[in-house]
Short mmCIF file of C-alpha atoms in Angstrom, two decimals:
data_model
loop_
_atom_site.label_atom_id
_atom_site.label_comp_id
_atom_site.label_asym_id
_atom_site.label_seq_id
_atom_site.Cartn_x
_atom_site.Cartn_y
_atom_site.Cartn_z
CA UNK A 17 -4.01 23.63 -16.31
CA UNK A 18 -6.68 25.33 -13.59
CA UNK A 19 -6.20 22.00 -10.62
CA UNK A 20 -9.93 21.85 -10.18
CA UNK A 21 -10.25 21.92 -14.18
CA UNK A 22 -11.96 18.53 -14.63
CA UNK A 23 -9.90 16.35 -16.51
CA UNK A 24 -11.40 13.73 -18.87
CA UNK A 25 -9.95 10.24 -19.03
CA UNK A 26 -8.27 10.59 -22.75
CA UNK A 27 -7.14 13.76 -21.89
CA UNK A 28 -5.52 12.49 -18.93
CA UNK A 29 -4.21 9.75 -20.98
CA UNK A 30 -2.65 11.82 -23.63
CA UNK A 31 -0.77 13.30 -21.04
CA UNK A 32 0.92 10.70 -19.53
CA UNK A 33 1.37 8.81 -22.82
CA UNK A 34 3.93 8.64 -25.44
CA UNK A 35 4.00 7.50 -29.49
CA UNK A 36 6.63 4.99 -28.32
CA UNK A 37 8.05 3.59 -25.06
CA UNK A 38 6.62 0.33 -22.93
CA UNK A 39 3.25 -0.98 -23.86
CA UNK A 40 0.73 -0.75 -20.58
CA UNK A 41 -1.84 -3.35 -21.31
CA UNK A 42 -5.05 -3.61 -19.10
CA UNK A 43 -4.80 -6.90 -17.23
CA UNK A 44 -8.53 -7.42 -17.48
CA UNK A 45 -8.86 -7.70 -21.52
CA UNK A 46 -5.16 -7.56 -22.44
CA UNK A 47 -5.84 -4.46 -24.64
CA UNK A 48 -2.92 -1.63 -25.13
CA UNK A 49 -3.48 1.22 -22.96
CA UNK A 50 -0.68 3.19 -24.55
CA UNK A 51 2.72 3.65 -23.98
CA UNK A 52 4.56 4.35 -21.01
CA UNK A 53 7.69 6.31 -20.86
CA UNK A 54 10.83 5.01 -19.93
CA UNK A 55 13.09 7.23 -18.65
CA UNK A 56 17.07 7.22 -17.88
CA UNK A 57 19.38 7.66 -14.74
CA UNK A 58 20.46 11.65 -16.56
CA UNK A 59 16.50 11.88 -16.04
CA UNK A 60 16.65 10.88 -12.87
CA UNK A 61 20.01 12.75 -12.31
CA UNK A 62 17.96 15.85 -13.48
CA UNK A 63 14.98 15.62 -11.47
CA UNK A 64 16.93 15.33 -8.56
CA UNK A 65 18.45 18.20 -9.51
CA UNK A 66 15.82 20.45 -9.93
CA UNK A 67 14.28 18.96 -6.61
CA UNK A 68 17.49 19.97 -4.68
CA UNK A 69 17.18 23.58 -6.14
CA UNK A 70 13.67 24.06 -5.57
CA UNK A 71 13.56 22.38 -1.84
CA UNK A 72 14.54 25.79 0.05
CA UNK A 73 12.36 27.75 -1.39
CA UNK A 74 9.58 25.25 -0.84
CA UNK A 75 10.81 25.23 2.92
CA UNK A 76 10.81 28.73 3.36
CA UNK A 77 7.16 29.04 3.15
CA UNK A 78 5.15 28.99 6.04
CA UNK A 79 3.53 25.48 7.24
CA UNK A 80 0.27 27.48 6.74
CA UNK A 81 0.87 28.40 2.92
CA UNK A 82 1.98 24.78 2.92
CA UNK A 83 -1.33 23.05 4.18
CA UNK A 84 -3.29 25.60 1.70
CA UNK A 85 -1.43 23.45 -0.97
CA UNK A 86 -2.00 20.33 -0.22
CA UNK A 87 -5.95 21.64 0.29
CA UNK A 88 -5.84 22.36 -2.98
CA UNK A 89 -4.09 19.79 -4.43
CA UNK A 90 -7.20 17.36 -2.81
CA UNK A 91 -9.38 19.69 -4.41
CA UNK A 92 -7.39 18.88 -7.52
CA UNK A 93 -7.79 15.34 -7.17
CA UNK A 94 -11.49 15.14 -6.12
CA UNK A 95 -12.20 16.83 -9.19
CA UNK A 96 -10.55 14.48 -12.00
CA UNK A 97 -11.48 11.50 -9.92
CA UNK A 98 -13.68 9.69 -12.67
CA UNK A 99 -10.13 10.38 -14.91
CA UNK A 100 -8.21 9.30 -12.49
CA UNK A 101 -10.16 5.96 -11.74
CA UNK A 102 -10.61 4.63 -14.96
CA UNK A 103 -6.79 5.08 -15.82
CA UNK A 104 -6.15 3.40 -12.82
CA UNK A 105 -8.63 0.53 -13.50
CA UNK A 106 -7.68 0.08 -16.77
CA UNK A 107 -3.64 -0.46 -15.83
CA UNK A 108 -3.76 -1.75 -12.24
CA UNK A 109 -7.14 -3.79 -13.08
CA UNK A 110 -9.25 -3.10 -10.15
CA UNK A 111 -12.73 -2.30 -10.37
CA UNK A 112 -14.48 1.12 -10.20
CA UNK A 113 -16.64 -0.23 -7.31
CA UNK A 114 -15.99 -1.78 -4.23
CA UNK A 115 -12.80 -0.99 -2.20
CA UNK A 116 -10.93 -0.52 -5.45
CA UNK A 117 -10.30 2.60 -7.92
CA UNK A 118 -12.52 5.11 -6.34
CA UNK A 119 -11.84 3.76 -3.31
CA UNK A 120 -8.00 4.51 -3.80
CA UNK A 121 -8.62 8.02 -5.45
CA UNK A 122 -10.76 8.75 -2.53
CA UNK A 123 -7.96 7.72 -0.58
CA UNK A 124 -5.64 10.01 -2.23
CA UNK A 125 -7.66 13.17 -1.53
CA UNK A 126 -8.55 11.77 1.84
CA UNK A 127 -5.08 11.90 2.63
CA UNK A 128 -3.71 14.58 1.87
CA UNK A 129 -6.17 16.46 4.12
CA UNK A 130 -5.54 14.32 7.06
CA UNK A 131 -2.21 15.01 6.62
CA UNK A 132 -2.72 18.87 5.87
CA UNK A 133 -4.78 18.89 9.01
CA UNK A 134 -2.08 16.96 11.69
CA UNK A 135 -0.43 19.22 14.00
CA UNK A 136 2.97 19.20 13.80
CA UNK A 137 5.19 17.49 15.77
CA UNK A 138 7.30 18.81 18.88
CA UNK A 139 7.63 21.71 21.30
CA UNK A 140 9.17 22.10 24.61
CA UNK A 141 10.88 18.77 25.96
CA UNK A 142 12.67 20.46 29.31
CA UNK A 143 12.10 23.18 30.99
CA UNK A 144 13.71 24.69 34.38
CA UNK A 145 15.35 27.82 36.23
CA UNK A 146 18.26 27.74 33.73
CA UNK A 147 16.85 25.99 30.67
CA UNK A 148 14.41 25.44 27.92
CA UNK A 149 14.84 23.47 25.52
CA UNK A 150 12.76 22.62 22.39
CA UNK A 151 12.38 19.66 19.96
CA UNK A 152 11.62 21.17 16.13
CA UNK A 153 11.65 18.98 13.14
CA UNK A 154 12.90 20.25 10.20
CA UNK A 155 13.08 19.18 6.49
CA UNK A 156 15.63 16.50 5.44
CA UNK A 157 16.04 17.60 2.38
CA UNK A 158 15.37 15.68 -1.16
CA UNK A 159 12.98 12.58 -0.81
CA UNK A 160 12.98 9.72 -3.13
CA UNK A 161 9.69 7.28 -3.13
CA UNK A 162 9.56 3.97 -4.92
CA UNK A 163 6.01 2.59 -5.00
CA UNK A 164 4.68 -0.86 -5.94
CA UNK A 165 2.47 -1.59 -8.28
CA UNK A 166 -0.49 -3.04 -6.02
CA UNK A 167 -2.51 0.96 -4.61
CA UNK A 168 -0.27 2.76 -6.99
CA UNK A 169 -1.87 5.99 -6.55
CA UNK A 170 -2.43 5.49 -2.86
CA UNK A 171 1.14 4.91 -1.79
CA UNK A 172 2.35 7.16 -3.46
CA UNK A 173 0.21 9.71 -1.91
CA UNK A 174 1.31 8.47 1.34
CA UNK A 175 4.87 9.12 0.69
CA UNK A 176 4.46 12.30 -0.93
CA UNK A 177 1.66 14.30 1.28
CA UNK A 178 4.00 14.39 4.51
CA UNK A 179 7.17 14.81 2.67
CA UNK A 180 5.59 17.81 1.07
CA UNK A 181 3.88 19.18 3.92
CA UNK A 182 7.50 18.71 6.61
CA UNK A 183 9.18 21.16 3.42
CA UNK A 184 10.71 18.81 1.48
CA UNK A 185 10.42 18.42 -2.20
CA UNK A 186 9.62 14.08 -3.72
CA UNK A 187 11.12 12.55 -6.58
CA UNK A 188 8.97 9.52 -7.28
CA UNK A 189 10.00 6.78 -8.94
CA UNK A 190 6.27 4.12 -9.94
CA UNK A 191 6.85 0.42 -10.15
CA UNK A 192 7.16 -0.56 -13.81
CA UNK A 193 4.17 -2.09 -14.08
CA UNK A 194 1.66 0.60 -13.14
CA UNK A 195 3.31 4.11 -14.62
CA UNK A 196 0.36 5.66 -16.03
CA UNK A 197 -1.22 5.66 -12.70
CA UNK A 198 1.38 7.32 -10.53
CA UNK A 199 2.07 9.85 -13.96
CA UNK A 200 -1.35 10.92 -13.85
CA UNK A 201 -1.69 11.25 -10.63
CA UNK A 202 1.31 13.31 -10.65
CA UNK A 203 0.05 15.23 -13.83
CA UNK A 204 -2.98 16.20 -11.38
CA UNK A 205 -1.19 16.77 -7.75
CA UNK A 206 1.51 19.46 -10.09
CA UNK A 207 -1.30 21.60 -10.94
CA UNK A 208 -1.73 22.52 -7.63
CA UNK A 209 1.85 22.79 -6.41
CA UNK A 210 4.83 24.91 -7.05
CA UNK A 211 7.44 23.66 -10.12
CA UNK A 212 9.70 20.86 -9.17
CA UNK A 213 8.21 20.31 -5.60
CA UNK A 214 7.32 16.94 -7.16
CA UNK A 215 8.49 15.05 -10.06
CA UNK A 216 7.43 11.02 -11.14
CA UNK A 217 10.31 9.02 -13.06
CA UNK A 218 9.49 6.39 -14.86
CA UNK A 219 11.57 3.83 -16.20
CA UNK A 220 12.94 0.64 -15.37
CA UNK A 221 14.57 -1.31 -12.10
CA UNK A 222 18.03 0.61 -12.42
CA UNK A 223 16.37 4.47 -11.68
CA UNK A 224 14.96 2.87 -7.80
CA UNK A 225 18.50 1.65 -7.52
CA UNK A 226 20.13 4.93 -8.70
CA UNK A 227 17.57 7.07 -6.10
CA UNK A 228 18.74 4.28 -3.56
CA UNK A 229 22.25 5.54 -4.05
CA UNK A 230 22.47 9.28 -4.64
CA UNK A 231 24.29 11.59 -3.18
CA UNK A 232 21.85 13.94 -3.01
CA UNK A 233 18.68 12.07 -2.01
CA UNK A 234 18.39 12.65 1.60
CA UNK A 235 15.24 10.28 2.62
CA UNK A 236 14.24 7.05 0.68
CA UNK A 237 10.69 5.68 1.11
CA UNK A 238 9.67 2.00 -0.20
CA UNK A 239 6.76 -0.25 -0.12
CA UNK A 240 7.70 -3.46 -1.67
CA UNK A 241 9.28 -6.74 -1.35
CA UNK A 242 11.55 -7.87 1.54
CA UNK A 243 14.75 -8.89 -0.97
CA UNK A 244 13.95 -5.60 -2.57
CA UNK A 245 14.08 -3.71 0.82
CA UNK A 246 17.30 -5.49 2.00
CA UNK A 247 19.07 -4.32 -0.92
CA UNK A 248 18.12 -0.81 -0.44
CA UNK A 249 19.06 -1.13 3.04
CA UNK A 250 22.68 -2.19 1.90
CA UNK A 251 23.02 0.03 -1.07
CA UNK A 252 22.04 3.32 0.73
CA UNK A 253 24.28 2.48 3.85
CA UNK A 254 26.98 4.39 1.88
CA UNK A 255 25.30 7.67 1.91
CA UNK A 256 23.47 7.52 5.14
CA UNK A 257 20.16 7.90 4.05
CA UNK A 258 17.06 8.29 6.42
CA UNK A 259 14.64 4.82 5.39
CA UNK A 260 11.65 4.15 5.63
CA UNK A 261 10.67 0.64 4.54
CA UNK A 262 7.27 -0.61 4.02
CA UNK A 263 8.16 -4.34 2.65
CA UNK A 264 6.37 -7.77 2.51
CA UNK A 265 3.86 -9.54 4.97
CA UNK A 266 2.10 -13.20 5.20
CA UNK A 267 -0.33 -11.86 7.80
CA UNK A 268 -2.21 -13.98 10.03
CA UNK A 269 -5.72 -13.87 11.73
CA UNK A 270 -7.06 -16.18 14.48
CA UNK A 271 -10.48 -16.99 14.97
CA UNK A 272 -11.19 -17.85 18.65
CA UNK A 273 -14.24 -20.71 19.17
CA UNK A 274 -16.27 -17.73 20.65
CA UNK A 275 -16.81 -16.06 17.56
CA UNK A 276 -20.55 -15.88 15.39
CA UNK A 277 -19.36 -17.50 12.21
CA UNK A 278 -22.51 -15.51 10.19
CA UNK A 279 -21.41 -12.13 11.63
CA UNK A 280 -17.25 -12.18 10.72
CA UNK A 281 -17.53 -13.75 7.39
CA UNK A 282 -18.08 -10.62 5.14
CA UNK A 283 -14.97 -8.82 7.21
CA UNK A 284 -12.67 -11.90 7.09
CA UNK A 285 -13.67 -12.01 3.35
CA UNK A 286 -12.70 -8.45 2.29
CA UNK A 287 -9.55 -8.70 4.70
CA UNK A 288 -7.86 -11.11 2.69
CA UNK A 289 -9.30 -10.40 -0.52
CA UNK A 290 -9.50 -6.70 -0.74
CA UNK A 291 -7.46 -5.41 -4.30
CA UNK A 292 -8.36 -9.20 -4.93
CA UNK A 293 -5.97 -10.39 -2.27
CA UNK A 294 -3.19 -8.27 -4.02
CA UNK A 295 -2.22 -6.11 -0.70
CA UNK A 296 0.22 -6.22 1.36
CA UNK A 297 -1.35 -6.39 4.68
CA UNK A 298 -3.87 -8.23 3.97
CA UNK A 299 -5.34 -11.47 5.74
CA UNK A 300 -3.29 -14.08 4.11
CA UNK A 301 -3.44 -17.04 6.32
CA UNK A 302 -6.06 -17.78 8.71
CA UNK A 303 -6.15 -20.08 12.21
CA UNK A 304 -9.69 -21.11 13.49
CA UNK A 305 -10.49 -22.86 16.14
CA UNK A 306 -12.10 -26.58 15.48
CA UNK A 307 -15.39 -25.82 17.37
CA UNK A 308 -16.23 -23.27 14.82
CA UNK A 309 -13.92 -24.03 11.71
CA UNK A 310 -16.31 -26.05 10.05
CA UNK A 311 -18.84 -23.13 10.49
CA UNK A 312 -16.60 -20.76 9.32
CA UNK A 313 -15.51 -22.09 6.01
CA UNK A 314 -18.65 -22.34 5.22
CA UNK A 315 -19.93 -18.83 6.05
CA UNK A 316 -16.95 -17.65 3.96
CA UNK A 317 -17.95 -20.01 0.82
CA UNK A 318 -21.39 -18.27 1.11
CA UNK A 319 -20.32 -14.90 1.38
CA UNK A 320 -17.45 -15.14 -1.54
CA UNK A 321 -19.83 -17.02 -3.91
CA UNK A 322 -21.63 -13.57 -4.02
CA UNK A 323 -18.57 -11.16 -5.22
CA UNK A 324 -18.74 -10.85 -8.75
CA UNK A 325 -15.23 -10.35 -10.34
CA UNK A 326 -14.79 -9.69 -14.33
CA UNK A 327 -13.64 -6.53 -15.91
CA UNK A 328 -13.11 -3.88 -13.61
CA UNK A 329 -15.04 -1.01 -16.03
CA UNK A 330 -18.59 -3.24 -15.38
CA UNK A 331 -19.71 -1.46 -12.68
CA UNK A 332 -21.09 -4.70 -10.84
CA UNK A 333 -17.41 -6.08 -10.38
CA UNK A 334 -15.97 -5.76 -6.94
CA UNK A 335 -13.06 -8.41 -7.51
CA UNK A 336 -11.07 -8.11 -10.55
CA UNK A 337 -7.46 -9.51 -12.36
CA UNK A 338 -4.13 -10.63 -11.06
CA UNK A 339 -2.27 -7.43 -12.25
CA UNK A 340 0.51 -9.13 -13.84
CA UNK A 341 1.27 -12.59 -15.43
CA UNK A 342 4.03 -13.48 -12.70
CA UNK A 343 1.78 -12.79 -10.03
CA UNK A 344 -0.93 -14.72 -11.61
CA UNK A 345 1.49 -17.75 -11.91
CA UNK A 346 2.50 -17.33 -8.38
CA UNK A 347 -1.06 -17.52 -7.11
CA UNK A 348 -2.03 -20.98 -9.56
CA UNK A 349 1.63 -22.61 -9.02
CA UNK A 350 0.98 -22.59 -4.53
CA UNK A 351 -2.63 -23.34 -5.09
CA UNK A 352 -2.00 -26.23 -7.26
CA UNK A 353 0.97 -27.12 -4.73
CA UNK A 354 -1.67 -27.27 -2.19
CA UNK A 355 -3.99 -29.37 -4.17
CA UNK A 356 -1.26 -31.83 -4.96
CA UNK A 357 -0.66 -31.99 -0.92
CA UNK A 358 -4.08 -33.21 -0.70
CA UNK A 359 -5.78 -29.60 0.97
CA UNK A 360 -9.61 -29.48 0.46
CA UNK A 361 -10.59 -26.77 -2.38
CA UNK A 362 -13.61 -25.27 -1.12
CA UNK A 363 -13.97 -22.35 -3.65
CA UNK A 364 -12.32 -21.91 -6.55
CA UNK A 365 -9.03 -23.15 -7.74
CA UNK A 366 -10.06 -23.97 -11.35
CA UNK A 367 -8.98 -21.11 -13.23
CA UNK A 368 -11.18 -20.87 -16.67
CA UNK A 369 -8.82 -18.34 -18.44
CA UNK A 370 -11.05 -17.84 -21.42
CA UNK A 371 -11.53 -14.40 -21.40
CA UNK A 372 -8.24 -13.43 -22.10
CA UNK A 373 -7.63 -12.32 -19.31
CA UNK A 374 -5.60 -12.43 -16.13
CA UNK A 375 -8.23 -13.56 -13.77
CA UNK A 376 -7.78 -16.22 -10.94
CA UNK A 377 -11.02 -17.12 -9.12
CA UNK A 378 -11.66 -16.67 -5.02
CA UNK A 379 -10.36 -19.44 -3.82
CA UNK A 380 -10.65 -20.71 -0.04
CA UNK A 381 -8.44 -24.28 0.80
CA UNK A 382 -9.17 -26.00 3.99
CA UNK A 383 -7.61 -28.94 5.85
CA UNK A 384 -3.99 -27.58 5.12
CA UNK A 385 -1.15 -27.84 6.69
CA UNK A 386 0.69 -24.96 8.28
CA UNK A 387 4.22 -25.77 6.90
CA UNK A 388 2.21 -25.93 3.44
CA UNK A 389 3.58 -23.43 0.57
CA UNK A 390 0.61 -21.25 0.63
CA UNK A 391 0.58 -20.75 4.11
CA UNK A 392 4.03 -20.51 4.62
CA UNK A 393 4.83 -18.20 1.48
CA UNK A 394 3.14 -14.97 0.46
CA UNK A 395 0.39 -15.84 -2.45
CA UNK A 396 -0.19 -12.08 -3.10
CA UNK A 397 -3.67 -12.99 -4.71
CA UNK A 398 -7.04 -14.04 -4.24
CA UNK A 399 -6.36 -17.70 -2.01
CA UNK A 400 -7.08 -17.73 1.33
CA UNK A 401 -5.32 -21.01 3.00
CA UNK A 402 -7.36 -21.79 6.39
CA UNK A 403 -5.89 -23.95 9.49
CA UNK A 404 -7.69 -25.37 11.85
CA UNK A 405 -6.01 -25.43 15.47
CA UNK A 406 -6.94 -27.10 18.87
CA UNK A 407 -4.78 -25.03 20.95
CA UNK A 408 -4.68 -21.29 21.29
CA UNK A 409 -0.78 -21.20 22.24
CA UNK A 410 -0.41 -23.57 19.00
CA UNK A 411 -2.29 -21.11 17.17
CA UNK A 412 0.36 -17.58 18.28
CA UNK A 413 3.41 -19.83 17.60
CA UNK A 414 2.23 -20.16 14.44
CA UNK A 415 1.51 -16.90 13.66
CA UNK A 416 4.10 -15.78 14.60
CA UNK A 417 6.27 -18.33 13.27
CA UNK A 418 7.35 -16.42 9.85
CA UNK A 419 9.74 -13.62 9.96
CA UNK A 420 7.11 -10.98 8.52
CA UNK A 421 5.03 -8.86 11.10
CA UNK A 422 3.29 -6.07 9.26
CA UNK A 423 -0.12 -7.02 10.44
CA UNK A 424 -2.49 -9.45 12.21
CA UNK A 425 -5.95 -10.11 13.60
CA UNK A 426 -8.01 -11.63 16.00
CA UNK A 427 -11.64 -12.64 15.80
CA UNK A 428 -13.92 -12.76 19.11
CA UNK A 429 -17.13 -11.99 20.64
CA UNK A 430 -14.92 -10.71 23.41
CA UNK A 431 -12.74 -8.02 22.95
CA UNK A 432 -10.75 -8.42 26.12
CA UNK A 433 -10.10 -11.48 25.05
CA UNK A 434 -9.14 -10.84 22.18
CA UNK A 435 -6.32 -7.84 23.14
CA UNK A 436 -4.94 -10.84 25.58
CA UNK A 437 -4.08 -12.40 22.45
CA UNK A 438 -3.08 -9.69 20.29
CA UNK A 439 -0.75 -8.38 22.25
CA UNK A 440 1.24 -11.62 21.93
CA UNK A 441 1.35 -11.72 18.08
CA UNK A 442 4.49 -10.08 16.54
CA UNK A 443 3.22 -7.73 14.28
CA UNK A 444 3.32 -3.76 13.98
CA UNK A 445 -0.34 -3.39 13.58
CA UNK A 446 -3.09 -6.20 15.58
CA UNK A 447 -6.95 -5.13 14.11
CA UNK A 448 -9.53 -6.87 16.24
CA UNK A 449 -12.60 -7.98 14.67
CA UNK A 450 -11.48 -6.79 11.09
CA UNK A 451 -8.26 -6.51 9.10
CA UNK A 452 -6.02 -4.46 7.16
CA UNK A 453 -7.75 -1.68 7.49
CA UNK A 454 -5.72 2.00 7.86
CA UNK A 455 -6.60 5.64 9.22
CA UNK A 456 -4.53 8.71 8.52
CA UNK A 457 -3.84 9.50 11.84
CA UNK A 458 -2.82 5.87 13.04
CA UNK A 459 0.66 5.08 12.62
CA UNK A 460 1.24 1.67 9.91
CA UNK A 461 4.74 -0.02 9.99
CA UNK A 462 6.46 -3.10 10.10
CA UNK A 463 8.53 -5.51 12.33
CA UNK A 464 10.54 -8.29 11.55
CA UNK A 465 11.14 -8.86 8.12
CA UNK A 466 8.21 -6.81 6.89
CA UNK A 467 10.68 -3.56 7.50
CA UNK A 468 10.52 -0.45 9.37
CA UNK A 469 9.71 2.88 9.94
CA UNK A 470 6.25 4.26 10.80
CA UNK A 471 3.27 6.27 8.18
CA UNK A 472 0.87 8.17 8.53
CA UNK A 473 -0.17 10.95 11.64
CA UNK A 474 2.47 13.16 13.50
CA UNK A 475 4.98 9.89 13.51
CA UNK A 476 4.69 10.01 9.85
CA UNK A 477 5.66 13.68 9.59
CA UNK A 478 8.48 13.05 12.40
CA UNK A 479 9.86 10.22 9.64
CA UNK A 480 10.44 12.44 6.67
CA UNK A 481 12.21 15.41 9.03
CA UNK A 482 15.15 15.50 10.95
CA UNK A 483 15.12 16.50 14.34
CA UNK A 484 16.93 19.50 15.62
CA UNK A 485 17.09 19.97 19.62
CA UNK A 486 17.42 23.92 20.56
CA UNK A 487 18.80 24.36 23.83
CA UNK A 488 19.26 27.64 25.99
#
């Protein structure tokens, strides 16, 4: 197809569809999407394959003709992005509007220009009477990406622009329960790109594990869970491969008494409920001070009270399903956990479940406890636990307390304040004043448990080359 041929949604569809394989069902209605194909470890065997063979030929073009593709392949995307966001809506379950599906194809296109547009990385490192010497970075080779199932289309972009644009070629394996998305996104990126520069596997568990292990995968990019990470850590030692791992977070913001309750609410609100709380660095547990906590509950209740969440395809929605029934039982079993403990519901908690539906309402708990379940674990889902604290040193151990440290926050009138305390919290990325939010050309990584490796700028093209040193 032409890439800036429009594509309509059930044309899209047929194309990523099959008569048989697993049933996608929109989390919002349970209605069948279609059917997903499953593929093997041969197809994944194959794909590599073909990657390997067509990986020098995509390196051997200049970085020039390179950015000119992945200029086009935004053009590509900005012009099936109506296509593209109701497929994703339909199978993640996030609304058109709002920071959701147009949001994330948005995102996609976004990206891939910021990344067409970063200069690349190195140059002269040492220089005297009797030497230069240069820093290049070069391809590594084959890169496998396994994405989650939470900004399908997103993530994957973010592994696959800088991978592409550094000379390598992607095999991409989606998470299981959002296929469709990463296919058609895929079906839309190849039009613009060279055959077998980038190829998306589906299937089950077993073809991540197989990438994890191949001989001839050189690179290995994940956003997931920490277990999930761990055992790709382990399982790829054998083979040496280059990781980047993107994995689980419980992140924490602290509210400092100086703060104007009225005038943080609607950012601590879409910080930890953004993708309906269903992101990984989002605000997930927050500390405020007792002078204002009272304050800032309720500023919160009044702001959430006005985000309409149903169906994702009624264009008022900004909030929309749990994606999958284990998530959705995650989120109810800590919430009723809490309840049982005796926390204070303020909003929420009282899931209705009549429309069929995998919706759980906003919910904000106060008067918790910090050891409590859904502080202490990662709810993944719209239920925002809320501490108060006395002491500001009380307040950083306890943020920090949890081995996870993809992100945190801090909320103050005063920013220099405010870096004081950030720069105490372990975490890879501190926002002031807001949260979770990312920028192509600011590196995003983990510490601690939540993994490592950094996205995103010239340290995420340095992470999907190798570095060659040429001295003389």
């Amino acid at each position: 197809m032409d890439a800036l041929t429009p594509l309509t949604y059930k044309t899209l569809l047929s194309k990523v569809t099959e008569t048989t394989g697993r049933p996608m069902h929109d989390p919002a209605t349970g209605d069948l999407i279609g059917h997903a194909p499953v593929r093997s470890i041969s197809d994944v065997d194959n794909a590599v394959r073909r990657a390997r063979a067509a990986q020098p030929g995509w390196a051997a073009r200049s970085d020039d003709e390179r950015v000119q593709t992945l200029l086009h392949a935004a053009d590509a995307v900005e012009a099936s992005t109506e296509a593209l966001a109701e497929l994703l809506c339909r199978e993640q379950g996030k609304p058109l509007n709002g920071p959701n599906a147009r949001f994330e194809v948005g995102a996609c296109a976004a990206w891939l220009r910021a990344t067409a547009g970063t200069p690349l990385p190195g140059g002269t490192v040492f220089e005297d009477d009797e030497i230069h010497a240069e820093l290049h970075y070069r391809p590594v080779g084959v890169v496998g990406a396994i994405g989650p199932w939470n900004w399908p289309m997103m993530i994957t972009t973010w592994q696959v622009a800088p991978s592409l644009r550094m000379g390598n070629t992607v095999v991409v394996k989606p998470s299981e329960y959002t296929p469709l998305s990463v296919l058609a996104l895929g079906e839309v990126l190849n039009s613009a790109l060279p055959d077998d520069v980038l190829t998306v596997v589906p299937g089950e568990g077993d073809l991540g594990a197989h990438l994890t292990t191949h001989p001839d995968v050189d690179k290995l990019m994940f956003t997931g869970s920490t277990g999930t990470g761990k055992a790709i850590a382990r399982d790829s030692a054998s083979t040496l491969k280059r990781l980047t791992l993107e994995l689980g977070g419980n992140d924490a913001g602290i509210v400092l008494p100086d703060v104007d309750p009225s005038k943080i609410a609607e950012g601590l609100f879409w910080g930890a409920f953004i993708n309906t709380g269903q992101t990984c660095a989002a605000l997930k547990r927050l500390y405020v001070h007792t002078d204002v906590y009272d304050q800032v509950c309720a500023a919160l209740v009044e702001f959430a009270r006005q985000m309409p969440m149903g169906p994702g395809l009624d264009e008022q929605n900004v909030l929309g399903p749990l994606q999958n029934k284990a998530q959705y039982d995650i989120v109810a079993g800590l919430v009723d956990a809490a309840i049982a403990s005796g926390a204070k519901v303020l909003l929420g908690g009282d899931p209705a479940n009549d429309g069929g539906g995998l919706f759980y309402p906003t919910t904000l708990v106060a008067d918790i406890d910090n050891d409590n379940p859904l502080v202490a674990q990662e709810q993944f889902g719209p239920a925002l636990p809320i501490v108060r604290y006395s002491d500001l040193d009380e307040a950083v151990a306890m943020a920090n307390g949890l081995d996870v440290g993809l992100g945190a926050s801090v909320w103050s009138a005063d920013p220099a304040a405010a870096r004081s305390v950030a720069a105490r919290l372990e975490a890879g990325t501190v926002w002031i004043n807001s949260h979770g939010g990312v920028h192509p050309m600011i590196p995003f990584g983990g510490i601690k448990g939540s993994g490592y490796g950094l996205e995103f700028g010239s340290e995420g093209l340095k992470s999907v080359s190798v570095p060659q040193v040429i001295n003389g």
